[in-house]
Amino acid sequence: MIHELEHTKYALDHSAIVALTDKTGKIKYVNDKFVEISGYSREELIGKTHRVINSQYHSADFMKNLWKTILSGNIWKGEIRNKTKNGKYYWVDTTITPLLDEKGKPEQFIAIHYDITKLKDLEKQKDEFIGIASHELKTPVTSLKGYAQVLRKRFIKDGNKVAVSYMDKMDSQINKLSFLIQDLLDVTKIETGKLQFHTEIIDMNHLVKEILETMQLTTEKHLIVTQGKIKHAVFGDRERIGQVMINLISNAIKYSPKSDKIHVLLSSDTNTVKICIKDYGVGIPKEKQKHVFKRFYRVSGAKEDTFPGLGLGLYISAEIIKRHQGDMSVESTTGEGSTFCFILPTYNSTV
Ligand code: ADP
């Protein structure tokens, strides 16, 4: 048994960065990989907390959540950015396991880290590329739209109906392209912390009515029916909240090709406003529902070809709602349909 433990430790020390701390977080042991990556000597680390390698990157909430998790005896997993002795940053994928005493209270913590700095660098490069590419695409698409409109007017003047109908099709494809580019730009803004809001008091019934009227024009098949009323105003970015509704209704239309109805359910109390978009479409399997708000996530399967998209709309929408101190959720049954809801604090509850 002792042999096996020694072998496990030997293997672990060769693959991972390991630290053992007491219950206050003071380092009692570090392996060679920890010493190597941090640039500190063993003597400089023992007796100190992980604060020595703190890079000031993570929020107070992030750290509070980490400590709350491990102090209550649970395992914490996540990605942490640290700083070496000579000031260089490195990222680690971390698992912290509390070792409990006989009363079930954490006595020590084992932190096992894996170096993911290269992966993070690649991710950063990818984000930068998306940012530059979408920015560069925006100008030609805008000018394409302008010229298409000029041509359309010419064809109308000439009475060329066939050409006008082609121009309409072209315009709707250009609009699709613009939306894709806008989504990519929004993702870049989210990733770089540059998504800004222009806040005002919003009459939600008015906003819902406006959005539904516009969205109804985009579908001949589906009837979008509202149920309920919102009795309270919201304080936030009208355009961005409208964008969330457009995303959810577009998805409801896109993912329910065989049904002809979409319900928009409205409700509110003194503290929260709730809006749900219910469709009777393909639905989302249970195990995939928790992933749909992630960046670039698409439910894979045969329908991937049927329904085009980048897997960004829900990620952007959830971020917009989160930044308004709200929350977004989904309930869905495969083959029966999905209901996407979001709640927002009322204006009264925020003043
Ligand atoms: P996109 O639609 O561009 O793929 P989204 O971020 O809007 O990206 O959605 C992510 C994934 O969630 C979609 O690929 C789809 O599989 C699933 N999804 C979203 N809305 C619905 C819906 N109303 N019904 C079924 N599946 C949905």
Tab-separated table of C-alpha atoms and ligand atoms in Angstrom:
chain	number	residue	atom	x	y	z
A	1	MET	CA	0.000	0.000	0.000
A	2	ILE	CA	2.760	2.383	1.022
A	3	HIS	CA	4.539	1.432	-2.184
A	4	GLU	CA	1.472	2.265	-4.245
A	5	LEU	CA	1.113	5.655	-2.531
A	6	GLU	CA	4.752	6.426	-3.190
A	7	HIS	CA	4.368	5.476	-6.814
A	8	THR	CA	1.267	7.653	-7.156
A	9	LYS	CA	3.124	10.598	-5.606
A	10	TYR	CA	6.095	9.953	-7.913
A	11	ALA	CA	3.812	9.991	-10.971
A	12	LEU	CA	1.897	13.053	-9.752
A	13	ASP	CA	5.085	15.026	-9.062
A	14	HIS	CA	6.152	14.414	-12.639
A	15	SER	CA	2.929	15.606	-14.186
A	16	ALA	CA	1.473	18.276	-11.927
A	17	ILE	CA	2.284	21.326	-9.826
A	18	VAL	CA	1.415	20.352	-6.249
A	19	ALA	CA	1.045	22.284	-2.996
A	20	LEU	CA	-0.190	21.304	0.443
A	21	THR	CA	-1.479	23.989	2.809
A	22	ASP	CA	-2.861	24.092	6.329
A	23	LYS	CA	-6.454	25.197	6.938
A	24	THR	CA	-5.498	28.874	6.930
A	25	GLY	CA	-3.897	28.483	3.503
A	26	LYS	CA	-0.253	28.563	4.720
A	27	ILE	CA	1.930	26.479	2.421
A	28	LYS	CA	3.401	23.386	4.116
A	29	TYR	CA	4.722	21.566	1.083
A	30	VAL	CA	5.417	22.320	-2.584
A	31	ASN	CA	6.822	19.930	-5.188
A	32	ASP	CA	9.676	20.689	-7.592
A	33	LYS	CA	7.327	21.725	-10.396
A	34	PHE	CA	5.760	24.376	-8.132
A	35	VAL	CA	9.213	25.768	-7.310
A	36	GLU	CA	10.209	25.683	-10.972
A	37	ILE	CA	7.159	27.459	-12.423
A	38	SER	CA	6.813	30.077	-9.653
A	39	GLY	CA	10.490	31.025	-9.680
A	40	TYR	CA	10.514	31.142	-5.852
A	41	SER	CA	12.727	28.845	-3.772
A	42	ARG	CA	11.078	26.300	-1.490
A	43	GLU	CA	12.194	28.342	1.551
A	44	GLU	CA	10.546	31.472	0.142
A	45	LEU	CA	7.232	29.619	-0.226
A	46	ILE	CA	6.887	27.500	2.916
A	47	GLY	CA	4.937	29.278	5.639
A	48	LYS	CA	3.479	31.829	3.176
A	49	THR	CA	0.035	31.710	1.548
A	50	HIS	CA	-0.655	31.504	-2.186
A	51	ARG	CA	-0.843	35.301	-2.063
A	52	VAL	CA	2.909	35.272	-2.900
A	53	ILE	CA	2.027	34.227	-6.459
A	54	ASN	CA	-1.234	36.189	-6.689
A	55	SER	CA	-1.474	38.169	-9.938
A	56	GLN	CA	-4.362	40.439	-8.789
A	57	TYR	CA	-6.340	39.221	-11.794
A	58	HIS	CA	-9.301	37.567	-10.117
A	59	SER	CA	-12.137	39.425	-8.417
A	60	ALA	CA	-12.774	39.384	-4.671
A	61	ASP	CA	-15.937	37.379	-5.403
A	62	PHE	CA	-13.936	34.735	-7.265
A	63	MET	CA	-11.609	34.242	-4.294
A	64	LYS	CA	-14.497	34.356	-1.804
A	65	ASN	CA	-16.281	31.623	-3.722
A	66	LEU	CA	-13.103	29.499	-3.822
A	67	TRP	CA	-12.633	29.756	-0.050
A	68	LYS	CA	-16.325	29.215	0.688
A	69	THR	CA	-16.254	26.015	-1.382
A	70	ILE	CA	-13.173	24.457	0.205
A	71	LEU	CA	-13.951	25.604	3.765
A	72	SER	CA	-17.296	23.841	3.506
A	73	GLY	CA	-15.408	20.637	2.638
A	74	ASN	CA	-16.068	20.669	-1.102
A	75	ILE	CA	-13.639	20.343	-3.994
A	76	TRP	CA	-12.967	23.533	-5.993
A	77	LYS	CA	-12.036	23.424	-9.672
A	78	GLY	CA	-11.148	26.370	-11.863
A	79	GLU	CA	-8.537	28.311	-13.792
A	80	ILE	CA	-6.203	30.697	-11.972
A	81	ARG	CA	-3.714	33.256	-13.239
A	82	ASN	CA	-0.560	33.427	-11.096
A	83	LYS	CA	2.597	35.531	-11.166
A	84	THR	CA	6.191	34.289	-11.019
A	85	LYS	CA	8.887	35.861	-8.867
A	86	ASN	CA	10.134	37.895	-11.831
A	87	GLY	CA	6.656	39.166	-12.687
A	88	LYS	CA	5.622	36.844	-15.528
A	89	TYR	CA	2.060	35.560	-15.612
A	90	TYR	CA	1.157	31.875	-15.879
A	91	TRP	CA	-2.218	30.127	-15.940
A	92	VAL	CA	-3.025	26.924	-14.085
A	93	ASP	CA	-5.973	24.582	-14.231
A	94	THR	CA	-6.546	23.899	-10.557
A	95	THR	CA	-8.252	21.377	-8.292
A	96	ILE	CA	-8.209	22.067	-4.556
A	97	THR	CA	-9.230	19.149	-2.373
A	98	PRO	CA	-9.872	19.654	1.351
A	99	LEU	CA	-8.604	16.913	3.649
A	100	LEU	CA	-11.059	16.618	6.532
A	101	ASP	CA	-10.418	15.845	10.223
A	102	GLU	CA	-12.504	13.314	12.136
A	103	LYS	CA	-15.189	15.961	12.744
A	104	GLY	CA	-15.478	16.549	9.010
A	105	LYS	CA	-13.793	19.951	9.167
A	106	PRO	CA	-11.057	20.852	6.625
A	107	GLU	CA	-7.627	20.379	8.173
A	108	GLN	CA	-5.422	20.757	5.120
A	109	PHE	CA	-5.824	21.484	1.428
A	110	ILE	CA	-4.111	19.805	-1.495
A	111	ALA	CA	-3.869	21.996	-4.579
A	112	ILE	CA	-3.051	20.245	-7.839
A	113	HIS	CA	-2.341	22.538	-10.773
A	114	TYR	CA	-1.654	21.976	-14.458
A	115	ASP	CA	0.115	24.608	-16.552
A	116	ILE	CA	-2.320	25.886	-19.222
A	117	THR	CA	-0.457	29.090	-20.134
A	118	LYS	CA	0.061	28.020	-23.781
A	119	LEU	CA	-3.622	27.187	-24.157
A	120	LYS	CA	-4.602	30.572	-22.707
A	121	ASP	CA	-2.217	32.352	-25.086
A	122	LEU	CA	-3.775	30.548	-28.035
A	123	GLU	CA	-7.251	31.464	-26.786
A	124	LYS	CA	-6.158	35.098	-26.571
A	125	GLN	CA	-4.769	34.996	-30.103
A	126	LYS	CA	-8.021	33.472	-31.354
A	127	ASP	CA	-10.063	36.190	-29.627
A	128	GLU	CA	-7.834	38.888	-31.083
A	129	PHE	CA	-8.179	37.379	-34.547
A	130	ILE	CA	-11.984	37.269	-34.259
A	131	GLY	CA	-11.948	40.898	-33.120
A	132	ILE	CA	-9.786	42.101	-36.031
A	133	ALA	CA	-11.495	39.954	-38.681
A	134	SER	CA	-15.018	41.027	-37.716
A	135	HIS	CA	-13.971	44.656	-37.548
A	136	GLU	CA	-12.443	44.430	-41.036
A	137	LEU	CA	-15.546	42.718	-42.433
A	138	LYS	CA	-17.881	45.399	-41.140
A	139	THR	CA	-16.898	48.212	-43.536
A	140	PRO	CA	-17.244	46.300	-46.848
A	141	VAL	CA	-20.554	44.792	-45.749
A	142	THR	CA	-21.919	48.226	-44.860
A	143	SER	CA	-20.928	49.588	-48.247
A	144	LEU	CA	-22.355	46.500	-49.995
A	145	LYS	CA	-25.668	47.211	-48.290
A	146	GLY	CA	-25.573	50.828	-49.411
A	147	TYR	CA	-24.927	49.941	-53.073
A	148	ALA	CA	-27.599	47.220	-52.984
A	149	GLN	CA	-30.122	49.826	-51.812
A	150	VAL	CA	-29.126	52.227	-54.600
A	151	LEU	CA	-29.500	49.453	-57.191
A	152	ARG	CA	-32.870	48.419	-55.786
A	153	LYS	CA	-34.160	51.985	-56.147
A	154	ARG	CA	-32.924	52.052	-59.783
A	155	PHE	CA	-34.720	48.783	-60.558
A	156	ILE	CA	-37.922	50.090	-58.981
A	157	LYS	CA	-37.666	53.217	-61.141
A	158	ASP	CA	-37.143	51.069	-64.247
A	159	GLY	CA	-40.091	48.868	-63.285
A	160	ASN	CA	-37.863	45.758	-63.275
A	161	LYS	CA	-39.809	43.592	-60.806
A	162	VAL	CA	-37.633	40.482	-61.147
A	163	ALA	CA	-34.483	42.444	-60.373
A	164	VAL	CA	-36.215	44.105	-57.378
A	165	SER	CA	-37.118	40.691	-55.970
A	166	TYR	CA	-33.474	39.540	-56.361
A	167	MET	CA	-32.317	42.699	-54.614
A	168	ASP	CA	-34.704	41.960	-51.718
A	169	LYS	CA	-33.187	38.494	-51.372
A	170	MET	CA	-29.714	39.987	-51.527
A	171	ASP	CA	-30.628	42.547	-48.861
A	172	SER	CA	-31.861	39.873	-46.490
A	173	GLN	CA	-28.617	37.869	-46.973
A	174	ILE	CA	-26.557	41.020	-46.327
A	175	ASN	CA	-28.572	41.560	-43.143
A	176	LYS	CA	-27.765	38.016	-42.019
A	177	LEU	CA	-24.084	38.678	-42.642
A	178	SER	CA	-24.283	41.938	-40.660
A	179	PHE	CA	-25.886	40.143	-37.704
A	180	LEU	CA	-23.150	37.483	-37.720
A	181	ILE	CA	-20.462	40.166	-37.775
A	182	GLN	CA	-22.262	42.081	-35.015
A	183	ASP	CA	-22.349	38.918	-32.866
A	184	LEU	CA	-18.619	38.393	-33.368
A	185	LEU	CA	-17.936	42.019	-32.442
A	186	ASP	CA	-20.132	41.688	-29.339
A	187	VAL	CA	-18.240	38.583	-28.230
A	188	THR	CA	-14.960	40.452	-28.587
A	189	LYS	CA	-16.409	43.303	-26.518
A	190	ILE	CA	-17.510	40.856	-23.797
A	191	GLU	CA	-14.124	39.122	-23.720
A	192	THR	CA	-12.225	42.406	-23.477
A	193	GLY	CA	-14.625	43.909	-20.927
A	194	LYS	CA	-15.711	46.601	-23.410
A	195	LEU	CA	-19.422	45.849	-23.638
A	196	GLN	CA	-20.978	49.136	-22.592
A	197	PHE	CA	-24.539	49.972	-21.675
A	198	HIS	CA	-26.551	53.141	-22.183
A	199	THR	CA	-29.094	52.935	-19.416
A	200	GLU	CA	-32.540	54.476	-19.100
A	201	ILE	CA	-35.908	53.675	-17.529
A	202	ILE	CA	-37.611	51.203	-19.845
A	203	ASP	CA	-41.341	50.699	-20.310
A	204	MET	CA	-41.133	46.958	-20.903
A	205	ASN	CA	-44.625	46.529	-22.387
A	206	HIS	CA	-43.769	49.130	-24.972
A	207	LEU	CA	-40.440	47.477	-25.781
A	208	VAL	CA	-42.014	44.004	-26.043
A	209	LYS	CA	-44.736	45.317	-28.379
A	210	GLU	CA	-42.181	47.035	-30.607
A	211	ILE	CA	-39.956	43.934	-30.834
A	212	LEU	CA	-42.860	41.561	-31.477
A	213	GLU	CA	-44.211	43.728	-34.278
A	214	THR	CA	-40.804	43.713	-35.978
A	215	MET	CA	-40.248	40.001	-35.410
A	216	GLN	CA	-43.687	39.091	-36.707
A	217	LEU	CA	-42.639	40.620	-40.033
A	218	THR	CA	-39.717	38.155	-40.267
A	219	THR	CA	-41.941	35.061	-40.201
A	220	GLU	CA	-44.929	34.129	-42.293
A	221	LYS	CA	-45.452	30.796	-40.632
A	222	HIS	CA	-45.328	31.568	-36.916
A	223	LEU	CA	-47.832	33.596	-35.002
A	224	ILE	CA	-46.194	35.269	-32.015
A	225	VAL	CA	-48.748	35.498	-29.211
A	226	THR	CA	-48.283	37.485	-26.002
A	227	GLN	CA	-49.754	36.402	-22.677
A	228	GLY	CA	-49.733	38.495	-19.474
A	229	LYS	CA	-48.527	41.994	-18.724
A	230	ILE	CA	-45.562	43.654	-17.090
A	231	LYS	CA	-46.527	46.086	-14.359
A	232	HIS	CA	-43.091	47.487	-13.563
A	233	ALA	CA	-40.387	49.389	-15.391
A	234	VAL	CA	-36.796	48.223	-15.753
A	235	PHE	CA	-33.611	50.281	-15.646
A	236	GLY	CA	-31.166	49.230	-18.324
A	237	ASP	CA	-30.004	49.385	-21.934
A	238	ARG	CA	-33.156	49.323	-24.074
A	239	GLU	CA	-31.386	48.263	-27.244
A	240	ARG	CA	-29.429	45.471	-25.586
A	241	ILE	CA	-32.474	44.052	-23.789
A	242	GLY	CA	-34.326	44.252	-27.106
A	243	GLN	CA	-31.412	42.358	-28.700
A	244	VAL	CA	-31.910	39.546	-26.138
A	245	MET	CA	-35.599	39.276	-27.041
A	246	ILE	CA	-34.805	39.281	-30.767
A	247	ASN	CA	-32.240	36.493	-30.209
A	248	LEU	CA	-34.674	34.339	-28.257
A	249	ILE	CA	-37.553	34.850	-30.704
A	250	SER	CA	-35.281	34.234	-33.731
A	251	ASN	CA	-34.150	30.971	-32.113
A	252	ALA	CA	-37.748	30.013	-31.319
A	253	ILE	CA	-38.642	30.545	-34.991
A	254	LYS	CA	-35.491	28.831	-36.298
A	255	TYR	CA	-35.744	25.749	-34.068
A	256	SER	CA	-39.473	25.106	-34.539
A	257	PRO	CA	-39.877	24.618	-38.299
A	258	LYS	CA	-42.862	22.327	-37.930
A	259	SER	CA	-44.958	24.417	-35.532
A	260	ASP	CA	-46.786	27.662	-36.152
A	261	LYS	CA	-46.969	29.279	-32.739
A	262	ILE	CA	-44.638	31.044	-30.331
A	263	HIS	CA	-45.797	32.268	-26.955
A	264	VAL	CA	-44.277	35.253	-25.196
A	265	LEU	CA	-45.161	35.068	-21.506
A	266	LEU	CA	-44.921	38.258	-19.468
A	267	SER	CA	-45.138	38.649	-15.694
A	268	SER	CA	-43.764	40.824	-12.901
A	269	ASP	CA	-43.837	41.501	-9.174
A	270	THR	CA	-42.395	44.422	-7.210
A	271	ASN	CA	-38.863	43.054	-7.491
A	272	THR	CA	-38.617	41.232	-10.787
A	273	VAL	CA	-39.826	41.284	-14.359
A	274	LYS	CA	-39.967	37.934	-16.134
A	275	ILE	CA	-40.135	37.297	-19.882
A	276	CYS	CA	-40.348	33.798	-21.357
A	277	ILE	CA	-40.279	32.755	-25.002
A	278	LYS	CA	-41.949	29.391	-25.488
A	279	ASP	CA	-41.717	27.369	-28.688
A	280	TYR	CA	-43.044	23.975	-29.752
A	281	GLY	CA	-40.014	22.925	-31.762
A	282	VAL	CA	-37.153	20.434	-31.718
A	283	GLY	CA	-36.229	20.991	-28.046
A	284	ILE	CA	-32.837	20.443	-26.400
A	285	PRO	CA	-31.738	17.192	-24.701
A	286	LYS	CA	-31.497	17.519	-20.888
A	287	GLU	CA	-27.737	16.890	-20.664
A	288	LYS	CA	-27.015	19.623	-23.256
A	289	GLN	CA	-29.181	22.351	-21.726
A	290	LYS	CA	-26.531	23.558	-19.268
A	291	HIS	CA	-24.106	24.186	-22.136
A	292	VAL	CA	-26.267	26.288	-24.466
A	293	PHE	CA	-25.209	29.601	-22.864
A	294	LYS	CA	-21.527	28.893	-23.521
A	295	ARG	CA	-19.539	30.634	-26.223
A	296	PHE	CA	-19.663	28.883	-29.639
A	297	TYR	CA	-21.707	26.003	-28.200
A	298	ARG	CA	-24.175	24.372	-30.582
A	299	VAL	CA	-26.235	21.286	-29.875
A	300	SER	CA	-24.627	18.831	-32.248
A	301	GLY	CA	-26.481	16.250	-34.243
A	302	ALA	CA	-28.149	15.795	-37.570
A	303	LYS	CA	-29.889	19.149	-37.209
A	304	GLU	CA	-26.611	21.077	-37.254
A	305	ASP	CA	-26.828	21.229	-41.032
A	306	THR	CA	-30.486	22.182	-40.956
A	307	PHE	CA	-30.065	25.139	-38.609
A	308	PRO	CA	-27.184	27.476	-39.416
A	309	GLY	CA	-25.537	29.559	-36.707
A	310	LEU	CA	-22.353	30.312	-34.784
A	311	GLY	CA	-23.518	29.422	-31.278
A	312	LEU	CA	-23.105	32.973	-29.998
A	313	GLY	CA	-26.621	34.399	-29.578
A	314	LEU	CA	-27.396	32.774	-26.234
A	315	TYR	CA	-23.917	33.473	-24.876
A	316	ILE	CA	-24.272	37.183	-25.698
A	317	SER	CA	-27.865	37.289	-24.405
A	318	ALA	CA	-26.982	35.621	-21.093
A	319	GLU	CA	-24.083	38.045	-20.639
A	320	ILE	CA	-26.328	41.076	-21.299
A	321	ILE	CA	-28.890	39.808	-18.763
A	322	LYS	CA	-26.195	38.976	-16.187
A	323	ARG	CA	-24.743	42.484	-16.541
A	324	HIS	CA	-28.240	43.832	-15.738
A	325	GLN	CA	-28.217	41.794	-12.482
A	326	GLY	CA	-30.695	39.388	-14.042
A	327	ASP	CA	-30.699	35.712	-14.833
A	328	MET	CA	-31.490	33.528	-17.821
A	329	SER	CA	-32.721	29.936	-17.844
A	330	VAL	CA	-34.063	27.230	-20.123
A	331	GLU	CA	-36.549	24.411	-19.794
A	332	SER	CA	-36.897	22.039	-22.691
A	333	THR	CA	-38.052	18.600	-23.778
A	334	THR	CA	-36.707	16.983	-26.935
A	335	GLY	CA	-39.359	16.910	-29.619
A	336	GLU	CA	-41.804	19.061	-27.608
A	337	GLY	CA	-40.162	22.463	-27.448
A	338	SER	CA	-38.186	24.926	-25.342
A	339	THR	CA	-38.928	27.809	-23.029
A	340	PHE	CA	-36.197	30.397	-22.545
A	341	CYS	CA	-36.826	32.845	-19.692
A	342	PHE	CA	-35.010	35.828	-18.310
A	343	ILE	CA	-35.649	37.891	-15.224
A	344	LEU	CA	-34.547	41.440	-14.578
A	345	PRO	CA	-34.771	43.532	-11.412
A	346	THR	CA	-37.534	46.155	-11.542
A	347	TYR	CA	-36.616	49.842	-11.524
A	348	ASN	CA	-38.307	50.220	-8.092
A	349	SER	CA	-36.092	47.534	-6.604
A	350	THR	CA	-32.904	49.135	-7.898
A	351	VAL	CA	-33.492	52.717	-6.665
B	1	ADP	P1	-27.027	29.458	-32.813
B	1	ADP	O1	-28.515	29.426	-32.898
B	1	ADP	O2	-26.404	30.482	-33.676
B	1	ADP	O3	-26.414	28.114	-32.981
B	1	ADP	P2	-27.343	30.205	-29.985
B	1	ADP	O4	-26.299	30.652	-29.025
B	1	ADP	O5	-28.497	31.104	-30.212
B	1	ADP	O6	-26.583	29.895	-31.345
B	1	ADP	O7	-27.877	28.802	-29.501
B	1	ADP	C1	-26.973	27.780	-29.084
B	1	ADP	C2	-27.562	26.401	-29.362
B	1	ADP	O8	-28.686	26.172	-28.507
B	1	ADP	C3	-28.120	26.262	-30.776
B	1	ADP	O9	-27.122	25.800	-31.672
B	1	ADP	C4	-29.229	25.253	-30.613
B	1	ADP	O10	-28.706	23.958	-30.713
B	1	ADP	C5	-29.714	25.465	-29.188
B	1	ADP	N1	-30.962	26.269	-29.139
B	1	ADP	C6	-31.083	27.601	-28.903
B	1	ADP	N2	-32.371	27.983	-28.894
B	1	ADP	C7	-33.098	26.880	-29.139
B	1	ADP	C8	-34.498	26.614	-29.244
B	1	ADP	N3	-35.409	27.584	-29.100
B	1	ADP	N4	-34.891	25.325	-29.500
B	1	ADP	C9	-33.968	24.346	-29.632
B	1	ADP	N5	-32.622	24.531	-29.540
B	1	ADP	C10	-32.197	25.776	-29.294
